[in-house]
PDB file of C-alpha atoms in Angstrom:
ATOM      1  CA  UNK A 294     -32.315 -23.598 -24.558  1.00  0.00           C
ATOM      2  CA  UNK A 295     -30.395 -21.005 -22.527  1.00  0.00           C
ATOM      3  CA  UNK A 296     -31.922 -17.525 -22.471  1.00  0.00           C
ATOM      4  CA  UNK A 297     -30.442 -14.082 -23.055  1.00  0.00           C
ATOM      5  CA  UNK A 298     -30.946 -12.714 -19.558  1.00  0.00           C
ATOM      6  CA  UNK A 299     -31.287 -14.051 -16.071  1.00  0.00           C
ATOM      7  CA  UNK A 300     -35.111 -13.780 -16.033  1.00  0.00           C
ATOM      8  CA  UNK A 301     -35.666 -14.207 -19.778  1.00  0.00           C
ATOM      9  CA  UNK A 302     -37.726 -17.373 -19.377  1.00  0.00           C
ATOM     10  CA  UNK A 303     -40.087 -15.687 -16.892  1.00  0.00           C
ATOM     11  CA  UNK A 304     -40.388 -12.600 -19.126  1.00  0.00           C
ATOM     12  CA  UNK A 305     -41.308 -14.807 -22.076  1.00  0.00           C
ATOM     13  CA  UNK A 306     -43.991 -16.584 -20.036  1.00  0.00           C
ATOM     14  CA  UNK A 307     -45.503 -13.234 -19.095  1.00  0.00           C
ATOM     15  CA  UNK A 308     -45.446 -12.068 -22.725  1.00  0.00           C
ATOM     16  CA  UNK A 309     -47.299 -15.219 -23.775  1.00  0.00           C
ATOM     17  CA  UNK A 310     -50.037 -14.533 -21.216  1.00  0.00           C
ATOM     18  CA  UNK A 311     -50.286 -10.891 -22.304  1.00  0.00           C
ATOM     19  CA  UNK A 312     -50.632 -11.956 -25.927  1.00  0.00           C
ATOM     20  CA  UNK A 313     -53.375 -14.376 -24.946  1.00  0.00           C
ATOM     21  CA  UNK A 314     -55.290 -11.541 -23.292  1.00  0.00           C
ATOM     22  CA  UNK A 315     -55.114  -9.560 -26.532  1.00  0.00           C
ATOM     23  CA  UNK A 316     -57.056 -12.287 -28.352  1.00  0.00           C
ATOM     24  CA  UNK A 317     -60.665 -11.307 -29.014  1.00  0.00           C
ATOM     25  CA  UNK A 318     -62.187 -14.741 -28.653  1.00  0.00           C
ATOM     26  CA  UNK A 319     -61.172 -17.844 -26.758  1.00  0.00           C
ATOM     27  CA  UNK A 320     -62.992 -20.868 -25.450  1.00  0.00           C
ATOM     28  CA  UNK A 321     -63.516 -21.630 -21.773  1.00  0.00           C
ATOM     29  CA  UNK A 322     -61.089 -24.545 -22.074  1.00  0.00           C
ATOM     30  CA  UNK A 323     -58.395 -22.335 -23.639  1.00  0.00           C
ATOM     31  CA  UNK A 324     -58.913 -19.819 -20.870  1.00  0.00           C
ATOM     32  CA  UNK A 325     -58.618 -22.532 -18.236  1.00  0.00           C
ATOM     33  CA  UNK A 326     -55.430 -23.914 -19.813  1.00  0.00           C
ATOM     34  CA  UNK A 327     -53.841 -20.457 -20.037  1.00  0.00           C
ATOM     35  CA  UNK A 328     -54.809 -19.621 -16.482  1.00  0.00           C
ATOM     36  CA  UNK A 329     -53.400 -22.942 -15.256  1.00  0.00           C
ATOM     37  CA  UNK A 330     -50.104 -22.227 -17.041  1.00  0.00           C
ATOM     38  CA  UNK A 331     -49.998 -18.732 -15.574  1.00  0.00           C
ATOM     39  CA  UNK A 332     -50.616 -20.055 -12.055  1.00  0.00           C
ATOM     40  CA  UNK A 333     -47.891 -22.687 -12.461  1.00  0.00           C
ATOM     41  CA  UNK A 334     -45.413 -20.114 -13.724  1.00  0.00           C
ATOM     42  CA  UNK A 335     -46.345 -17.751 -10.921  1.00  0.00           C
ATOM     43  CA  UNK A 336     -45.933 -20.498  -8.358  1.00  0.00           C
ATOM     44  CA  UNK A 337     -42.514 -21.399  -9.731  1.00  0.00           C
ATOM     45  CA  UNK A 338     -41.481 -17.759  -9.732  1.00  0.00           C
ATOM     46  CA  UNK A 339     -42.551 -17.338  -6.087  1.00  0.00           C
ATOM     47  CA  UNK A 340     -40.607 -20.475  -5.157  1.00  0.00           C
ATOM     48  CA  UNK A 341     -37.539 -19.080  -6.896  1.00  0.00           C
ATOM     49  CA  UNK A 342     -37.880 -15.658  -5.275  1.00  0.00           C
ATOM     50  CA  UNK A 343     -38.284 -17.277  -1.855  1.00  0.00           C
ATOM     51  CA  UNK A 344     -35.224 -19.472  -2.215  1.00  0.00           C
ATOM     52  CA  UNK A 345     -33.045 -16.796  -3.838  1.00  0.00           C
ATOM     53  CA  UNK A 346     -33.956 -14.238  -1.141  1.00  0.00           C
ATOM     54  CA  UNK A 347     -33.275 -16.764   1.613  1.00  0.00           C
ATOM     55  CA  UNK A 348     -29.917 -17.792   0.153  1.00  0.00           C
ATOM     56  CA  UNK A 349     -28.946 -14.206  -0.576  1.00  0.00           C
ATOM     57  CA  UNK A 350     -29.701 -13.133   3.015  1.00  0.00           C
ATOM     58  CA  UNK A 351     -27.769 -16.089   4.368  1.00  0.00           C
ATOM     59  CA  UNK A 352     -24.729 -15.371   2.204  1.00  0.00           C
ATOM     60  CA  UNK A 353     -24.911 -11.717   3.238  1.00  0.00           C
ATOM     61  CA  UNK A 354     -24.705 -12.958   6.835  1.00  0.00           C
ATOM     62  CA  UNK A 355     -21.660 -15.023   5.874  1.00  0.00           C
ATOM     63  CA  UNK A 356     -20.092 -11.942   4.285  1.00  0.00           C
ATOM     64  CA  UNK A 357     -20.767  -9.899   7.423  1.00  0.00           C
ATOM     65  CA  UNK A 358     -19.181 -12.595   9.598  1.00  0.00           C
ATOM     66  CA  UNK A 359     -16.130 -12.639   7.331  1.00  0.00           C
ATOM     67  CA  UNK A 360     -15.909  -8.831   7.506  1.00  0.00           C
ATOM     68  CA  UNK A 361     -16.057  -8.879  11.305  1.00  0.00           C
ATOM     69  CA  UNK A 362     -13.356 -11.576  11.419  1.00  0.00           C
ATOM     70  CA  UNK A 363     -11.262  -9.479   9.035  1.00  0.00           C
ATOM     71  CA  UNK A 364     -11.688  -6.364  11.183  1.00  0.00           C
ATOM     72  CA  UNK A 365     -10.644  -8.348  14.283  1.00  0.00           C
ATOM     73  CA  UNK A 366      -7.590  -9.654  12.445  1.00  0.00           C
ATOM     74  CA  UNK A 367      -6.704  -6.113  11.361  1.00  0.00           C
ATOM     75  CA  UNK A 368      -6.949  -4.856  14.961  1.00  0.00           C
ATOM     76  CA  UNK A 369      -4.750  -7.731  16.177  1.00  0.00           C
ATOM     77  CA  UNK A 370      -2.299  -7.068  13.364  1.00  0.00           C
ATOM     78  CA  UNK A 371      -2.168  -3.350  14.228  1.00  0.00           C
ATOM     79  CA  UNK A 372      -1.511  -4.213  17.919  1.00  0.00           C
ATOM     80  CA  UNK A 373       1.266  -6.606  16.948  1.00  0.00           C
ATOM     81  CA  UNK A 374       2.707  -3.968  14.650  1.00  0.00           C
ATOM     82  CA  UNK A 375       2.696  -1.413  17.488  1.00  0.00           C
ATOM     83  CA  UNK A 376       4.414  -3.918  19.788  1.00  0.00           C
ATOM     84  CA  UNK A 377       6.978  -4.676  17.110  1.00  0.00           C
ATOM     85  CA  UNK A 378       7.684  -0.984  16.527  1.00  0.00           C
ATOM     86  CA  UNK A 379       8.030  -0.437  20.274  1.00  0.00           C
ATOM     87  CA  UNK A 380      10.518  -3.312  20.542  1.00  0.00           C
ATOM     88  CA  UNK A 381      12.455  -2.038  17.529  1.00  0.00           C
ATOM     89  CA  UNK A 382      12.549   1.461  19.127  1.00  0.00           C
ATOM     90  CA  UNK A 383      13.802   0.010  22.413  1.00  0.00           C
ATOM     91  CA  UNK A 384      16.465  -2.019  20.622  1.00  0.00           C
ATOM     92  CA  UNK A 385      17.533   0.997  18.553  1.00  0.00           C
ATOM     93  CA  UNK A 386      17.717   3.178  21.691  1.00  0.00           C
ATOM     94  CA  UNK A 387      19.813   0.561  23.528  1.00  0.00           C
ATOM     95  CA  UNK A 388      22.147   0.157  20.553  1.00  0.00           C
ATOM     96  CA  UNK A 389      22.531   3.904  20.133  1.00  0.00           C
ATOM     97  CA  UNK A 390      22.999   4.360  23.914  1.00  0.00           C
ATOM     98  CA  UNK A 391      25.909   1.889  23.868  1.00  0.00           C
ATOM     99  CA  UNK A 392      27.417   3.567  20.819  1.00  0.00           C
ATOM    100  CA  UNK A 393      27.092   7.046  22.402  1.00  0.00           C
ATOM    101  CA  UNK A 394      28.703   5.843  25.672  1.00  0.00           C
ATOM    102  CA  UNK A 395      31.636   4.360  23.714  1.00  0.00           C
ATOM    103  CA  UNK A 396      32.133   7.559  21.691  1.00  0.00           C
ATOM    104  CA  UNK A 397      32.031   9.745  24.820  1.00  0.00           C
ATOM    105  CA  UNK A 398      34.417   7.408  26.641  1.00  0.00           C
ATOM    106  CA  UNK A 399      36.887   7.538  23.737  1.00  0.00           C
ATOM    107  CA  UNK A 400      36.643  11.359  23.651  1.00  0.00           C
ATOM    108  CA  UNK A 401      37.140  11.528  27.454  1.00  0.00           C
ATOM    109  CA  UNK A 402      40.207   9.266  27.289  1.00  0.00           C
ATOM    110  CA  UNK A 403      41.574  11.361  24.392  1.00  0.00           C
ATOM    111  CA  UNK A 404      40.955  14.564  26.376  1.00  0.00           C
ATOM    112  CA  UNK A 405      42.654  13.028  29.439  1.00  0.00           C
ATOM    113  CA  UNK A 406      45.711  12.040  27.365  1.00  0.00           C
ATOM    114  CA  UNK A 407      45.843  15.471  25.691  1.00  0.00           C
ATOM    115  CA  UNK A 408      45.500  17.192  29.055  1.00  0.00           C
ATOM    116  CA  UNK A 409      48.225  15.008  30.654  1.00  0.00           C
ATOM    117  CA  UNK A 410      50.615  15.264  27.710  1.00  0.00           C
ATOM    118  CA  UNK A 411      50.163  18.829  26.484  1.00  0.00           C
ATOM    119  CA  UNK A 412      47.964  21.009  28.707  1.00  0.00           C
ATOM    120  CA  UNK A 413      49.319  19.897  32.130  1.00  0.00           C
ATOM    121  CA  UNK A 414      52.933  20.960  31.402  1.00  0.00           C
ATOM    122  CA  UNK A 415      51.696  24.372  30.206  1.00  0.00           C
ATOM    123  CA  UNK A 416      49.584  24.832  33.377  1.00  0.00           C
ATOM    124  CA  UNK A 417      52.523  23.704  35.537  1.00  0.00           C
ATOM    125  CA  UNK A 418      54.639  26.379  33.873  1.00  0.00           C
ATOM    126  CA  UNK A 419      51.978  29.061  34.271  1.00  0.00           C
ATOM    127  CA  UNK A 420      50.964  28.115  37.835  1.00  0.00           C
ATOM    128  CA  UNK A 421      54.003  26.259  39.269  1.00  0.00           C
ATOM    129  CA  UNK A 422      52.708  25.801  42.802  1.00  0.00           C
ATOM    130  CA  UNK A 423      48.995  25.444  42.160  1.00  0.00           C
ATOM    131  CA  UNK A 424      47.971  21.830  41.469  1.00  0.00           C
ATOM    132  CA  UNK A 425      44.322  22.856  41.901  1.00  0.00           C
ATOM    133  CA  UNK A 426      44.154  24.367  38.370  1.00  0.00           C
ATOM    134  CA  UNK A 427      45.116  21.032  36.755  1.00  0.00           C
ATOM    135  CA  UNK A 428      42.743  19.168  39.047  1.00  0.00           C
ATOM    136  CA  UNK A 429      39.949  21.638  38.205  1.00  0.00           C
ATOM    137  CA  UNK A 430      40.496  21.056  34.481  1.00  0.00           C
ATOM    138  CA  UNK A 431      40.213  17.265  34.958  1.00  0.00           C
ATOM    139  CA  UNK A 432      37.094  17.829  37.071  1.00  0.00           C
ATOM    140  CA  UNK A 433      35.496  19.887  34.268  1.00  0.00           C
ATOM    141  CA  UNK A 434      36.228  17.067  31.779  1.00  0.00           C
ATOM    142  CA  UNK A 435      34.720  14.518  34.201  1.00  0.00           C
ATOM    143  CA  UNK A 436      31.602  16.633  34.804  1.00  0.00           C
ATOM    144  CA  UNK A 437      31.076  17.065  31.037  1.00  0.00           C
ATOM    145  CA  UNK A 438      31.086  13.283  30.401  1.00  0.00           C
ATOM    146  CA  UNK A 439      27.412  12.695  31.350  1.00  0.00           C
ATOM    147  CA  UNK A 440      25.867  15.691  29.494  1.00  0.00           C
ATOM    148  CA  UNK A 441      28.126  14.846  26.562  1.00  0.00           C
ATOM    149  CA  UNK A 442      26.806  11.307  26.523  1.00  0.00           C
ATOM    150  CA  UNK A 443      23.189  12.539  26.700  1.00  0.00           C
ATOM    151  CA  UNK A 444      23.740  15.012  23.891  1.00  0.00           C
ATOM    152  CA  UNK A 445      25.416  12.396  21.675  1.00  0.00           C
ATOM    153  CA  UNK A 446      22.658   9.920  22.476  1.00  0.00           C
ATOM    154  CA  UNK A 447      19.895  12.388  21.542  1.00  0.00           C
ATOM    155  CA  UNK A 448      21.653  13.448  18.360  1.00  0.00           C
ATOM    156  CA  UNK A 449      22.172   9.851  17.206  1.00  0.00           C
ATOM    157  CA  UNK A 450      18.576   8.875  18.074  1.00  0.00           C
ATOM    158  CA  UNK A 451      17.216  11.817  16.099  1.00  0.00           C
ATOM    159  CA  UNK A 452      19.350  10.787  13.144  1.00  0.00           C
ATOM    160  CA  UNK A 453      18.237   7.118  13.399  1.00  0.00           C
ATOM    161  CA  UNK A 454      14.532   8.113  13.558  1.00  0.00           C
ATOM    162  CA  UNK A 455      14.900  10.340  10.514  1.00  0.00           C
ATOM    163  CA  UNK A 456      16.487   7.415   8.699  1.00  0.00           C
ATOM    164  CA  UNK A 457      13.660   5.067   9.783  1.00  0.00           C
ATOM    165  CA  UNK A 458      11.041   7.560   8.605  1.00  0.00           C
ATOM    166  CA  UNK A 459      12.767   7.933   5.259  1.00  0.00           C
ATOM    167  CA  UNK A 460      12.941   4.147   4.814  1.00  0.00           C
ATOM    168  CA  UNK A 461       9.269   3.640   5.729  1.00  0.00           C
ATOM    169  CA  UNK A 462       8.234   6.409   3.295  1.00  0.00           C
ATOM    170  CA  UNK A 463      10.349   4.789   0.587  1.00  0.00           C
ATOM    171  CA  UNK A 464       8.834   1.331   1.161  1.00  0.00           C
ATOM    172  CA  UNK A 465       5.318   2.900   1.251  1.00  0.00           C
ATOM    173  CA  UNK A 466       5.943   4.649  -2.078  1.00  0.00           C
ATOM    174  CA  UNK A 467       7.292   1.446  -3.632  1.00  0.00           C
ATOM    175  CA  UNK A 468       4.129  -0.501  -2.779  1.00  0.00           C
ATOM    176  CA  UNK A 469       2.087  -1.344  -5.919  1.00  0.00           C
TER     177      UNK A 469
ATOM    178  CA  UNK B 207     -19.801 -34.127 -27.314  1.00  0.00           C
ATOM    179  CA  UNK B 208     -16.927 -32.004 -25.974  1.00  0.00           C
ATOM    180  CA  UNK B 209     -16.267 -31.664 -22.297  1.00  0.00           C
ATOM    181  CA  UNK B 210     -16.658 -28.233 -20.735  1.00  0.00           C
ATOM    182  CA  UNK B 211     -13.660 -26.867 -18.896  1.00  0.00           C
ATOM    183  CA  UNK B 212     -13.495 -23.282 -17.610  1.00  0.00           C
ATOM    184  CA  UNK B 213     -10.590 -22.253 -15.400  1.00  0.00           C
ATOM    185  CA  UNK B 214     -11.567 -20.591 -12.124  1.00  0.00           C
ATOM    186  CA  UNK B 215     -10.643 -17.001 -11.286  1.00  0.00           C
ATOM    187  CA  UNK B 216     -11.029 -14.817  -8.187  1.00  0.00           C
ATOM    188  CA  UNK B 217     -14.551 -13.983  -9.370  1.00  0.00           C
ATOM    189  CA  UNK B 218     -15.674 -17.039 -11.300  1.00  0.00           C
ATOM    190  CA  UNK B 219     -15.813 -20.706 -10.373  1.00  0.00           C
ATOM    191  CA  UNK B 220     -13.943 -23.521 -12.049  1.00  0.00           C
ATOM    192  CA  UNK B 221     -16.212 -25.581 -14.269  1.00  0.00           C
ATOM    193  CA  UNK B 222     -15.222 -29.114 -15.191  1.00  0.00           C
ATOM    194  CA  UNK B 223     -18.033 -30.993 -16.925  1.00  0.00           C
ATOM    195  CA  UNK B 224     -17.203 -34.386 -18.378  1.00  0.00           C
ATOM    196  CA  UNK B 225     -19.832 -35.714 -20.769  1.00  0.00           C
ATOM    197  CA  UNK B 226     -18.515 -39.299 -20.875  1.00  0.00           C
ATOM    198  CA  UNK B 227     -18.023 -39.876 -17.122  1.00  0.00           C
ATOM    199  CA  UNK B 228     -21.070 -37.772 -16.196  1.00  0.00           C
ATOM    200  CA  UNK B 229     -19.105 -35.946 -13.490  1.00  0.00           C
ATOM    201  CA  UNK B 230     -19.965 -32.261 -13.410  1.00  0.00           C
ATOM    202  CA  UNK B 231     -17.820 -30.179 -11.038  1.00  0.00           C
ATOM    203  CA  UNK B 232     -18.289 -26.565 -10.028  1.00  0.00           C
ATOM    204  CA  UNK B 233     -15.907 -25.142  -7.469  1.00  0.00           C
ATOM    205  CA  UNK B 234     -14.607 -21.850  -6.144  1.00  0.00           C
ATOM    206  CA  UNK B 235     -16.240 -18.449  -5.874  1.00  0.00           C
ATOM    207  CA  UNK B 236     -18.999 -17.153  -8.114  1.00  0.00           C
ATOM    208  CA  UNK B 237     -19.320 -13.386  -8.245  1.00  0.00           C
ATOM    209  CA  UNK B 238     -19.007 -12.710 -11.988  1.00  0.00           C
ATOM    210  CA  UNK B 239     -19.521  -9.164 -13.247  1.00  0.00           C
ATOM    211  CA  UNK B 240     -21.741 -10.580 -15.963  1.00  0.00           C
ATOM    212  CA  UNK B 241     -23.407 -13.753 -14.745  1.00  0.00           C
ATOM    213  CA  UNK B 242     -25.248 -14.353 -18.022  1.00  0.00           C
ATOM    214  CA  UNK B 243     -22.003 -14.268 -19.994  1.00  0.00           C
ATOM    215  CA  UNK B 244     -20.416 -16.749 -17.613  1.00  0.00           C
ATOM    216  CA  UNK B 245     -23.296 -19.179 -17.086  1.00  0.00           C
ATOM    217  CA  UNK B 246     -24.874 -19.135 -20.560  1.00  0.00           C
ATOM    218  CA  UNK B 247     -22.294 -21.560 -22.062  1.00  0.00           C
ATOM    219  CA  UNK B 248     -22.758 -23.777 -18.993  1.00  0.00           C
ATOM    220  CA  UNK B 249     -26.539 -23.949 -19.496  1.00  0.00           C
ATOM    221  CA  UNK B 250     -26.159 -24.495 -23.248  1.00  0.00           C
ATOM    222  CA  UNK B 251     -23.748 -27.355 -22.557  1.00  0.00           C
ATOM    223  CA  UNK B 252     -26.220 -28.904 -20.095  1.00  0.00           C
ATOM    224  CA  UNK B 253     -29.077 -28.577 -22.622  1.00  0.00           C
ATOM    225  CA  UNK B 254     -27.016 -30.605 -25.083  1.00  0.00           C
ATOM    226  CA  UNK B 255     -25.768 -32.994 -22.406  1.00  0.00           C
ATOM    227  CA  UNK B 256     -29.298 -33.871 -21.236  1.00  0.00           C
ATOM    228  CA  UNK B 257     -29.930 -35.862 -24.429  1.00  0.00           C
ATOM    229  CA  UNK B 258     -26.723 -37.928 -24.256  1.00  0.00           C
ATOM    230  CA  UNK B 259     -26.173 -38.142 -20.479  1.00  0.00           C
ATOM    231  CA  UNK B 260     -24.758 -41.443 -19.191  1.00  0.00           C
ATOM    232  CA  UNK B 261     -26.753 -43.627 -16.801  1.00  0.00           C
ATOM    233  CA  UNK B 262     -25.085 -42.099 -13.736  1.00  0.00           C
ATOM    234  CA  UNK B 263     -24.523 -38.351 -13.365  1.00  0.00           C
ATOM    235  CA  UNK B 264     -22.787 -36.821 -10.347  1.00  0.00           C
ATOM    236  CA  UNK B 265     -22.793 -33.057  -9.850  1.00  0.00           C
ATOM    237  CA  UNK B 266     -20.096 -31.959  -7.438  1.00  0.00           C
ATOM    238  CA  UNK B 267     -20.718 -28.436  -6.164  1.00  0.00           C
ATOM    239  CA  UNK B 268     -18.079 -26.921  -3.923  1.00  0.00           C
ATOM    240  CA  UNK B 269     -18.650 -23.187  -3.707  1.00  0.00           C
ATOM    241  CA  UNK B 270     -17.074 -20.893  -1.170  1.00  0.00           C
ATOM    242  CA  UNK B 271     -19.324 -17.925  -1.926  1.00  0.00           C
ATOM    243  CA  UNK B 272     -21.717 -16.823  -4.682  1.00  0.00           C
ATOM    244  CA  UNK B 273     -23.798 -13.758  -5.422  1.00  0.00           C
ATOM    245  CA  UNK B 274     -27.568 -13.515  -5.851  1.00  0.00           C
ATOM    246  CA  UNK B 275     -27.618 -13.857  -9.631  1.00  0.00           C
ATOM    247  CA  UNK B 276     -25.350 -16.899  -9.417  1.00  0.00           C
ATOM    248  CA  UNK B 277     -27.863 -18.446  -7.006  1.00  0.00           C
ATOM    249  CA  UNK B 278     -30.513 -18.124  -9.746  1.00  0.00           C
ATOM    250  CA  UNK B 279     -28.174 -19.841 -12.231  1.00  0.00           C
ATOM    251  CA  UNK B 280     -27.466 -22.650  -9.774  1.00  0.00           C
ATOM    252  CA  UNK B 281     -31.236 -23.169  -9.693  1.00  0.00           C
ATOM    253  CA  UNK B 282     -31.237 -23.269 -13.507  1.00  0.00           C
ATOM    254  CA  UNK B 283     -28.466 -25.891 -13.459  1.00  0.00           C
ATOM    255  CA  UNK B 284     -30.426 -27.990 -10.952  1.00  0.00           C
ATOM    256  CA  UNK B 285     -33.544 -27.586 -13.104  1.00  0.00           C
ATOM    257  CA  UNK B 286     -31.664 -29.105 -16.043  1.00  0.00           C
ATOM    258  CA  UNK B 287     -30.434 -31.954 -13.860  1.00  0.00           C
ATOM    259  CA  UNK B 288     -34.035 -32.544 -12.852  1.00  0.00           C
ATOM    260  CA  UNK B 289     -34.917 -32.997 -16.551  1.00  0.00           C
ATOM    261  CA  UNK B 290     -32.149 -35.633 -16.803  1.00  0.00           C
ATOM    262  CA  UNK B 291     -33.555 -37.330 -13.691  1.00  0.00           C
ATOM    263  CA  UNK B 292     -37.040 -37.354 -15.247  1.00  0.00           C
ATOM    264  CA  UNK B 293     -35.507 -39.080 -18.293  1.00  0.00           C
ATOM    265  CA  UNK B 294     -34.762 -41.999 -15.991  1.00  0.00           C
ATOM    266  CA  UNK B 295     -31.083 -41.333 -15.347  1.00  0.00           C
ATOM    267  CA  UNK B 296     -29.442 -41.714 -11.954  1.00  0.00           C
ATOM    268  CA  UNK B 297     -28.503 -38.309 -10.537  1.00  0.00           C
ATOM    269  CA  UNK B 298     -26.647 -37.360  -7.371  1.00  0.00           C
ATOM    270  CA  UNK B 299     -25.734 -33.853  -6.283  1.00  0.00           C
ATOM    271  CA  UNK B 300     -22.757 -33.735  -3.943  1.00  0.00           C
ATOM    272  CA  UNK B 301     -22.844 -30.404  -2.124  1.00  0.00           C
ATOM    273  CA  UNK B 302     -19.538 -29.650  -0.399  1.00  0.00           C
ATOM    274  CA  UNK B 303     -19.053 -27.094   2.362  1.00  0.00           C
ATOM    275  CA  UNK B 304     -16.193 -26.252   4.703  1.00  0.00           C
ATOM    276  CA  UNK B 305     -16.596 -27.708   8.181  1.00  0.00           C
ATOM    277  CA  UNK B 306     -17.357 -24.386   9.909  1.00  0.00           C
ATOM    278  CA  UNK B 307     -19.363 -22.893   7.037  1.00  0.00           C
ATOM    279  CA  UNK B 308     -22.865 -23.272   8.436  1.00  0.00           C
ATOM    280  CA  UNK B 309     -24.358 -20.902   5.842  1.00  0.00           C
ATOM    281  CA  UNK B 310     -23.148 -22.927   2.880  1.00  0.00           C
ATOM    282  CA  UNK B 311     -24.397 -26.146   4.478  1.00  0.00           C
ATOM    283  CA  UNK B 312     -27.893 -24.670   4.965  1.00  0.00           C
ATOM    284  CA  UNK B 313     -27.840 -23.309   1.434  1.00  0.00           C
ATOM    285  CA  UNK B 314     -27.197 -26.831   0.160  1.00  0.00           C
ATOM    286  CA  UNK B 315     -30.178 -28.057   2.183  1.00  0.00           C
ATOM    287  CA  UNK B 316     -32.375 -25.340   0.655  1.00  0.00           C
ATOM    288  CA  UNK B 317     -31.346 -26.325  -2.865  1.00  0.00           C
ATOM    289  CA  UNK B 318     -32.058 -29.941  -1.999  1.00  0.00           C
ATOM    290  CA  UNK B 319     -35.592 -29.029  -0.869  1.00  0.00           C
ATOM    291  CA  UNK B 320     -36.426 -26.868  -3.845  1.00  0.00           C
ATOM    292  CA  UNK B 321     -34.862 -29.019  -6.575  1.00  0.00           C
ATOM    293  CA  UNK B 322     -36.241 -32.389  -5.524  1.00  0.00           C
ATOM    294  CA  UNK B 323     -32.926 -33.964  -6.526  1.00  0.00           C
ATOM    295  CA  UNK B 324     -31.041 -36.490  -4.391  1.00  0.00           C
ATOM    296  CA  UNK B 325     -28.392 -34.527  -2.481  1.00  0.00           C
ATOM    297  CA  UNK B 326     -25.454 -35.529  -0.372  1.00  0.00           C
ATOM    298  CA  UNK B 327     -24.257 -32.666   1.840  1.00  0.00           C
ATOM    299  CA  UNK B 328     -20.579 -33.283   2.523  1.00  0.00           C
ATOM    300  CA  UNK B 329     -18.413 -31.471   5.058  1.00  0.00           C
ATOM    301  CA  UNK B 330     -14.760 -30.938   4.172  1.00  0.00           C
ATOM    302  CA  UNK B 331     -12.028 -30.187   6.704  1.00  0.00           C
ATOM    303  CA  UNK B 332     -10.600 -26.675   6.826  1.00  0.00           C
ATOM    304  CA  UNK B 333      -6.951 -26.681   5.910  1.00  0.00           C
TER     305      UNK B 333
END
C-alpha cells in the first residue's frame, strides 16, 4: 500500500524496531529475527541513499550544463541584438541623411528661385552697376547648404531616436 | 480495473498506464511541488495492478529531468514492478534518453543495477 510521505515505509520500520526494544522480555530467536529485519531494512535504506545521491548529483550536473548552454545562448543573442541595433541605426541614419539632403536641396532651389525672381530685381535697382552684391547673396546661399544639411540631419536623427526609445519603452511595458 | 491517465505539465510527467495491455508509460519532466500528492495515486494503482497484471508488462520511461524526491518514487515504482516479476510475470523496462543526454543514460543504468529488473536503455534522436 502507498504511504503518506516519501520515507513513510522507512519510518514505520524504525518505529517497529523501537517498539521491540521497549519489550521487557524476548527470546534469543525473536531478537535474532528482529535484528535481521533491522539489518535488511538498513541495507536497503543505504542502497536507496546511495542511488538517490548519485542520481541527484548527476542530474545537478545536467542542470548546470543546461544553465551554461543557456548563458552562452543569451550572450550570443545579446551580440546578435547589438549587431541588429547597429544595422538598424545605420539604415535609419542613411535614410534620414537622404531625406535631409532632399529637403535642403528643395529649400536651396526655392531660395534660388526667390532670389532670381524677387530679390535680384530689388538689388539691381538698389545697386545698378554692382553685380557682386547679387553674386555674394548666391554665394551665401551656397555656403549655407552644407551646414543646413548637417543641422537638418541632426535634428531628424534626434527625433527618430526619441521615437525609437518611446516605441521600445512601450513594447517593454506591454510585455506580460 | 481502470487505466491510469494523467496529463503531463511543465512540472509533472505524463502517466499512461494501461492495465489490459500492460504498457506503463511515464514521460516528460518530474519536478512536482508535492511529489507525494502526484505519485501516491500512481503507487496505489500499481499496488492494485500487481494482482491482475497480464503476462507481459512493459514500462516505458522517458524522462527529460526529475528532482531528488521523484528519483525515490521511481525506485518505489521499480520496487512494485519487481514484485510483479517475482510473481512470475514477464517484465521489461524500456528506459529512453535523448541521444546526447549522457546523464539520463547513466541514470537508467543505475536504476537497472539497483532494481534487478530487465532494462533496455534506448537512445532517441534529438529533434
